[in-house]
PDB file of C-alpha atoms in Angstrom:
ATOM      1  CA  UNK A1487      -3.650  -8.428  -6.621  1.00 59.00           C
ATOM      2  CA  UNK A1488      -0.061  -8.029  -6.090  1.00 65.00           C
ATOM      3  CA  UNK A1489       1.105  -7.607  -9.477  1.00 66.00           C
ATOM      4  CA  UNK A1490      -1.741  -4.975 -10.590  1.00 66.00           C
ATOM      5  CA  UNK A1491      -0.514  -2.996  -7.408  1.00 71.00           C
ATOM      6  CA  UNK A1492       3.218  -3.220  -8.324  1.00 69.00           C
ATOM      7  CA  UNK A1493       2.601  -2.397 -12.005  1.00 70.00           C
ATOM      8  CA  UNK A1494      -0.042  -0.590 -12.829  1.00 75.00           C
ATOM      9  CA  UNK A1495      -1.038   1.432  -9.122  1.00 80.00           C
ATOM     10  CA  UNK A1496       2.310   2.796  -8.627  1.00 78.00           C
ATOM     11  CA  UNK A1497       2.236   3.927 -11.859  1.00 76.00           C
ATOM     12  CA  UNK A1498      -1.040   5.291 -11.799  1.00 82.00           C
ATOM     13  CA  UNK A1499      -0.778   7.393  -7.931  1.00 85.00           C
ATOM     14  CA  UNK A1500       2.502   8.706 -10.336  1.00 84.00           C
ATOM     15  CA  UNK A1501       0.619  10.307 -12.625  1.00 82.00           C
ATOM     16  CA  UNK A1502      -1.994  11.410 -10.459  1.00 88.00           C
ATOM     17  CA  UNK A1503       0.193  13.279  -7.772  1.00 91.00           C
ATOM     18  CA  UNK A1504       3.226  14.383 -10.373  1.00 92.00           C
ATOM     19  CA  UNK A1505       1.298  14.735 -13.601  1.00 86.00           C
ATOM     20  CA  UNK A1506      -1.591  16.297 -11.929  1.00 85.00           C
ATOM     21  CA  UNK A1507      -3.893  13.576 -14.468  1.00 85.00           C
ATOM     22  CA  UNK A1508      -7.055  11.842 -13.367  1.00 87.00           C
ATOM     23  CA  UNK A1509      -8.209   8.126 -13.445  1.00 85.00           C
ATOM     24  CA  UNK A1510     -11.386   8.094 -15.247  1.00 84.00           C
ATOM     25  CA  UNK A1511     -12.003   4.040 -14.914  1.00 82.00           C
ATOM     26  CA  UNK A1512      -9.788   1.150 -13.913  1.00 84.00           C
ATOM     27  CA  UNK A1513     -11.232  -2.482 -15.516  1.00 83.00           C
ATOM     28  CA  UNK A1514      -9.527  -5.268 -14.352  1.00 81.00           C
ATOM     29  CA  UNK A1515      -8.618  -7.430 -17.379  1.00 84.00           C
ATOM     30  CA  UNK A1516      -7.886 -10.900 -15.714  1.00 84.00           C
ATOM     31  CA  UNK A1517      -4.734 -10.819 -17.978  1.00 86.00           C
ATOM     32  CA  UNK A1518      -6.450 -12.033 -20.810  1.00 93.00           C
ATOM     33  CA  UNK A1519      -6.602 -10.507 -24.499  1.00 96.00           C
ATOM     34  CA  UNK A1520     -10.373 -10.515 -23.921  1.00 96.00           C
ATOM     35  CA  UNK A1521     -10.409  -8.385 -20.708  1.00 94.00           C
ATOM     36  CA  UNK A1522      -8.032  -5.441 -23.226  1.00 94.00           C
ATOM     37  CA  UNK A1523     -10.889  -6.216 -25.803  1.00 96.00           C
ATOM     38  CA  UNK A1524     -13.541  -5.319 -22.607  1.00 95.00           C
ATOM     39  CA  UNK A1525     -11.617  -2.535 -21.311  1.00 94.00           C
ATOM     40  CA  UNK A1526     -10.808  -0.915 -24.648  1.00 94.00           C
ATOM     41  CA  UNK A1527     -14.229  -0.620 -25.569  1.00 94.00           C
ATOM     42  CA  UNK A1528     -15.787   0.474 -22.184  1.00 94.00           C
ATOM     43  CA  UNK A1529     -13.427   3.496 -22.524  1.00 92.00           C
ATOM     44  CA  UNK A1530     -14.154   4.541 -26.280  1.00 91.00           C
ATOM     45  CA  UNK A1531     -18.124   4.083 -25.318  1.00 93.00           C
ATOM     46  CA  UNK A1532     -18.137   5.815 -22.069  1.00 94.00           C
ATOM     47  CA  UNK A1533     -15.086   8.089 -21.963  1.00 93.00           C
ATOM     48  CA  UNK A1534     -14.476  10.002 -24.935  1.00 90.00           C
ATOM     49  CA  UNK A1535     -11.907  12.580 -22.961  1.00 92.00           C
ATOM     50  CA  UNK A1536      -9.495   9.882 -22.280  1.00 92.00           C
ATOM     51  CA  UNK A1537      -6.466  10.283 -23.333  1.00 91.00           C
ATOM     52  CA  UNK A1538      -4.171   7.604 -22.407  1.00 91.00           C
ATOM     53  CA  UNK A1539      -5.028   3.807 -21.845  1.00 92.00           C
ATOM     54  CA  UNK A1540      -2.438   1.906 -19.526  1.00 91.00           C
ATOM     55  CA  UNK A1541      -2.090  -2.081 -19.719  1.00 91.00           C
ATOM     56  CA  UNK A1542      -1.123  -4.434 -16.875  1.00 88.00           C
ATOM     57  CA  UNK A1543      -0.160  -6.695 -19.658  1.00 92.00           C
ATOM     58  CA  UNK A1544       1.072  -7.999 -22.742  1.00 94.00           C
ATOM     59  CA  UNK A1545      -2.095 -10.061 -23.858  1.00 95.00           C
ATOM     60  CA  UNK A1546      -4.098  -6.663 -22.351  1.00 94.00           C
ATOM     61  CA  UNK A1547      -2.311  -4.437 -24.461  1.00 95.00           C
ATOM     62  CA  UNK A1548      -2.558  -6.624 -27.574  1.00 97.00           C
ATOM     63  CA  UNK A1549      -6.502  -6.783 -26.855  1.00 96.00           C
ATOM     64  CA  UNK A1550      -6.946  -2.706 -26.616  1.00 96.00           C
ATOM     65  CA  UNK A1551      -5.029  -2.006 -29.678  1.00 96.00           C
ATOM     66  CA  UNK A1552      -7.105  -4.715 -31.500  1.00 95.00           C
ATOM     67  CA  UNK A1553     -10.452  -3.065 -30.035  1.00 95.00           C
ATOM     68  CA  UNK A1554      -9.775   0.360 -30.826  1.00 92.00           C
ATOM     69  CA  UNK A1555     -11.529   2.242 -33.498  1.00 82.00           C
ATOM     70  CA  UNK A1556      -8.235   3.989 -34.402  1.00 83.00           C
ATOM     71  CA  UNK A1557      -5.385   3.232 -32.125  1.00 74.00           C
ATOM     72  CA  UNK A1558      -3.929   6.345 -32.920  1.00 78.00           C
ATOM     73  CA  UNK A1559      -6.377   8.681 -31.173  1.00 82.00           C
ATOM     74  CA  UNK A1560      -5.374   7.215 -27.762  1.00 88.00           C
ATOM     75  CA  UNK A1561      -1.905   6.833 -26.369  1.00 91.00           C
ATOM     76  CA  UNK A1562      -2.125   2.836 -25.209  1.00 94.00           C
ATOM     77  CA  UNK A1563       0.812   1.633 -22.811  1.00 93.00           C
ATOM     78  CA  UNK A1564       1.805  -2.258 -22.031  1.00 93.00           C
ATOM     79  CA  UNK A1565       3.638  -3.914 -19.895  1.00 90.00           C
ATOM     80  CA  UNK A1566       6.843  -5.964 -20.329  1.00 83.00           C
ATOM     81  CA  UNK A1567       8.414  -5.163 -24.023  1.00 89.00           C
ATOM     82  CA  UNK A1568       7.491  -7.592 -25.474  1.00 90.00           C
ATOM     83  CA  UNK A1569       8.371  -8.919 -29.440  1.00 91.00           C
ATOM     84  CA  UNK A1570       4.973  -8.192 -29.779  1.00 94.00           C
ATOM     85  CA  UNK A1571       4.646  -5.122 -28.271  1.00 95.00           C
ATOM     86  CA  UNK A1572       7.637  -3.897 -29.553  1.00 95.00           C
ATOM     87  CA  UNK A1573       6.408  -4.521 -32.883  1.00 95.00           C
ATOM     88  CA  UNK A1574       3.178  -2.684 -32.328  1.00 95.00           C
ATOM     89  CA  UNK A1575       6.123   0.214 -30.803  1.00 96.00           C
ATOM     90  CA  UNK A1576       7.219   0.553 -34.180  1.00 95.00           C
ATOM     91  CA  UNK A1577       3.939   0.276 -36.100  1.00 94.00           C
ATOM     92  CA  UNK A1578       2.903   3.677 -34.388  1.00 93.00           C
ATOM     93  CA  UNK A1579      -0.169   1.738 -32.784  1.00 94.00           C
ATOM     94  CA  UNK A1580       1.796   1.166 -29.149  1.00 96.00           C
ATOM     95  CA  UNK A1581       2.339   4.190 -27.226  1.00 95.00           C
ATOM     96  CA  UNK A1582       4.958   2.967 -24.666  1.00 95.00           C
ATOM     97  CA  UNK A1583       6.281  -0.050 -22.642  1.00 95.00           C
ATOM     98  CA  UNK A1584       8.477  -1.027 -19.652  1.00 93.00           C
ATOM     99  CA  UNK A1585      11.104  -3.170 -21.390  1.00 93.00           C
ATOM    100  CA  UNK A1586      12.870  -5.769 -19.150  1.00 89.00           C
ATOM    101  CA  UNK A1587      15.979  -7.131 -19.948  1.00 90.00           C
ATOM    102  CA  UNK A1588      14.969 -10.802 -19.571  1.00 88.00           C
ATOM    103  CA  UNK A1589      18.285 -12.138 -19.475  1.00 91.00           C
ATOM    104  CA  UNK A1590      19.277  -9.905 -16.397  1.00 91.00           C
ATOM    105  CA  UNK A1591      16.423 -12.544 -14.628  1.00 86.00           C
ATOM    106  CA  UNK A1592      17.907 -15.320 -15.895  1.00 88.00           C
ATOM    107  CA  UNK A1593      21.641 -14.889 -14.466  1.00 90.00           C
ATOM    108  CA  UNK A1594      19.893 -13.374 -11.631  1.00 90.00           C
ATOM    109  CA  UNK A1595      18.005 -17.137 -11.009  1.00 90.00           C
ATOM    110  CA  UNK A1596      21.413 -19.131 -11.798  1.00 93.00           C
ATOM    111  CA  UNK A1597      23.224 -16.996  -9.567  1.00 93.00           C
ATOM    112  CA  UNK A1598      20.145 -17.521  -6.955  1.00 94.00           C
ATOM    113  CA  UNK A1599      20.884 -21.653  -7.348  1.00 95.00           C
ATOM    114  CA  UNK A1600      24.784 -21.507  -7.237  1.00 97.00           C
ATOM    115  CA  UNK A1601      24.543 -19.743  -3.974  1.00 96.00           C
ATOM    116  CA  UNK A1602      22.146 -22.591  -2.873  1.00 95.00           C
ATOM    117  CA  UNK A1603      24.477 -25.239  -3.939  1.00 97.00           C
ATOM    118  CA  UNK A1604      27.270 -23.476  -2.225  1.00 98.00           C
ATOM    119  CA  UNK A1605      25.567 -23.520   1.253  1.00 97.00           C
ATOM    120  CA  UNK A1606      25.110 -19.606   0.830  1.00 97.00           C
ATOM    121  CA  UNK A1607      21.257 -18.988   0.989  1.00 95.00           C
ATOM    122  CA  UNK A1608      21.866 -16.239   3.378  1.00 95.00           C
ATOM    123  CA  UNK A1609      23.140 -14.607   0.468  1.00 94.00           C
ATOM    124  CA  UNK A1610      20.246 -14.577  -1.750  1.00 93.00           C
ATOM    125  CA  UNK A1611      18.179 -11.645  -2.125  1.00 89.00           C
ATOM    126  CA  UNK A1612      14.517 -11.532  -1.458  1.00 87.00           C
ATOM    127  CA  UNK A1613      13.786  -9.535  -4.475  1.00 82.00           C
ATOM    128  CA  UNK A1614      15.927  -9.430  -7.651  1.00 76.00           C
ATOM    129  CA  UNK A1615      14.854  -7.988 -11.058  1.00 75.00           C
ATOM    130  CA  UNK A1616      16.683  -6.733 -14.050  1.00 77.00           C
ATOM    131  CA  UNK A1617      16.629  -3.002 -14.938  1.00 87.00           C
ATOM    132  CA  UNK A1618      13.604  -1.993 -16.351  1.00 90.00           C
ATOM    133  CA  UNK A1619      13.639   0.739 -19.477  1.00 94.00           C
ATOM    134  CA  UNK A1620      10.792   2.598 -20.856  1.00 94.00           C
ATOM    135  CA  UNK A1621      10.636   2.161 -25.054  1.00 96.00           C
ATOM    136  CA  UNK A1622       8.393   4.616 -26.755  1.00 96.00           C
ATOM    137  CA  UNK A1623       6.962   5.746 -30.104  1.00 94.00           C
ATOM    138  CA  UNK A1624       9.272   8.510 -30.501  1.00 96.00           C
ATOM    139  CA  UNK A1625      12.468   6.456 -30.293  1.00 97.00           C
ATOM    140  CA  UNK A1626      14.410   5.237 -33.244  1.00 97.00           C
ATOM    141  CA  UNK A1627      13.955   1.469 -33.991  1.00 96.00           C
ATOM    142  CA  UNK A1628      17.617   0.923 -34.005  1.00 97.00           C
ATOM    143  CA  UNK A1629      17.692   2.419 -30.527  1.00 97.00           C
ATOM    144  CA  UNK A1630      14.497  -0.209 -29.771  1.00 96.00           C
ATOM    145  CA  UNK A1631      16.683  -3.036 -31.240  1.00 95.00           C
ATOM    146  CA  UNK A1632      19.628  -2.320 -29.343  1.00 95.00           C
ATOM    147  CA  UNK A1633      17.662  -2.794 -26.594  1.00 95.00           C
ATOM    148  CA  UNK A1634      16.253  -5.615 -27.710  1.00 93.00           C
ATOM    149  CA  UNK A1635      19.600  -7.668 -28.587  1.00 93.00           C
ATOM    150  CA  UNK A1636      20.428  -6.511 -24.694  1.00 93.00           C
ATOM    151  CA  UNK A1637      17.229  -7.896 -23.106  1.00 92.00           C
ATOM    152  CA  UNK A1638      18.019 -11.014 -24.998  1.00 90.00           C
ATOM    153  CA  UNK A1639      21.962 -11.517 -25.206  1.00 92.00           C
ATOM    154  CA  UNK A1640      22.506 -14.655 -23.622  1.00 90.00           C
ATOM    155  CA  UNK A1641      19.228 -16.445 -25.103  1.00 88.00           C
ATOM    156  CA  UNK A1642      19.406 -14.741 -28.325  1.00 80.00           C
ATOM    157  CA  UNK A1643      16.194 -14.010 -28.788  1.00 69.00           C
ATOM    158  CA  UNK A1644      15.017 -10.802 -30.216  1.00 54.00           C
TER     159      UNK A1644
END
């Protein structure tokens, strides 16, 4: 569907034409911790060469790392920066994610409904996301957590 294109095919034609890698297997997951369980196991079984395994999602990624033999072995990617898959980030068992800033989508929406209210729906854009920022394995967790109090300033979440 829509959102497998927009997150994981871009990034896998990416890797394919700049990183020169190949896709050995794509399993659709359904989103569910189950279908990163499924997935997970398919490519320990069948394809011992791989060397990354990319997630469309949180409940996905939490599924693979959960499957895996040793999570270490493979470099396993998510989706979204989660808390939980920031944790797993920092437990060396997460490889990478695309971190939103979550509030940035929140203002975004108000700002979307005052313009409404104000008779200015011309104004409102089609498409409107926060910034997006990769957090990896190799970064320092007080880097991750300053992230982390950004993606959730105004709800104070971390």
């Amino acid at each position: 569907g829509i959102t497998d294109n927009q997150r994981s095919q871009d990034f896998s034609d990416c890797v394919e034409s700049k990183g020169y890698w190949v896709k050995m297997y794509e399993h659709f997951g359904q989103y569910q911790k189950l279908g990163g369980i499924d997935g997970a196991h398919l490519i320990e079984k069948n394809f011992p060469e791989v060397t990354l395994l990319h997630n469309a999602n949180t409940a996905m990624t939490m599924g693979a790392i959960e499957a895996l033999t040793d999570p270490q072995t493979l470099m396993v990617t998510g989706w979204g920066g989660t808390e939980k898959e920031i944790e797993q980030i920092k437990a060396d068992t997460l490889y990478a994610t695309p971190m939103r800033m979550n509030d940035d989508l929140g203002v975004a929406t108000a700002e979307a409904i005052k313009y409404y209210l104000e008779g200015r729906e011309s104004e409102v854009p089609d498409i409107y996301l926060g910034r997006i920022t990769i957090v990896n394995r190799t970064m320092l967790d007080e880097e991750i957590d300053d992230l982390s109090r950004e993606a959730f300033r105004y709800s104070g979440k971390d």
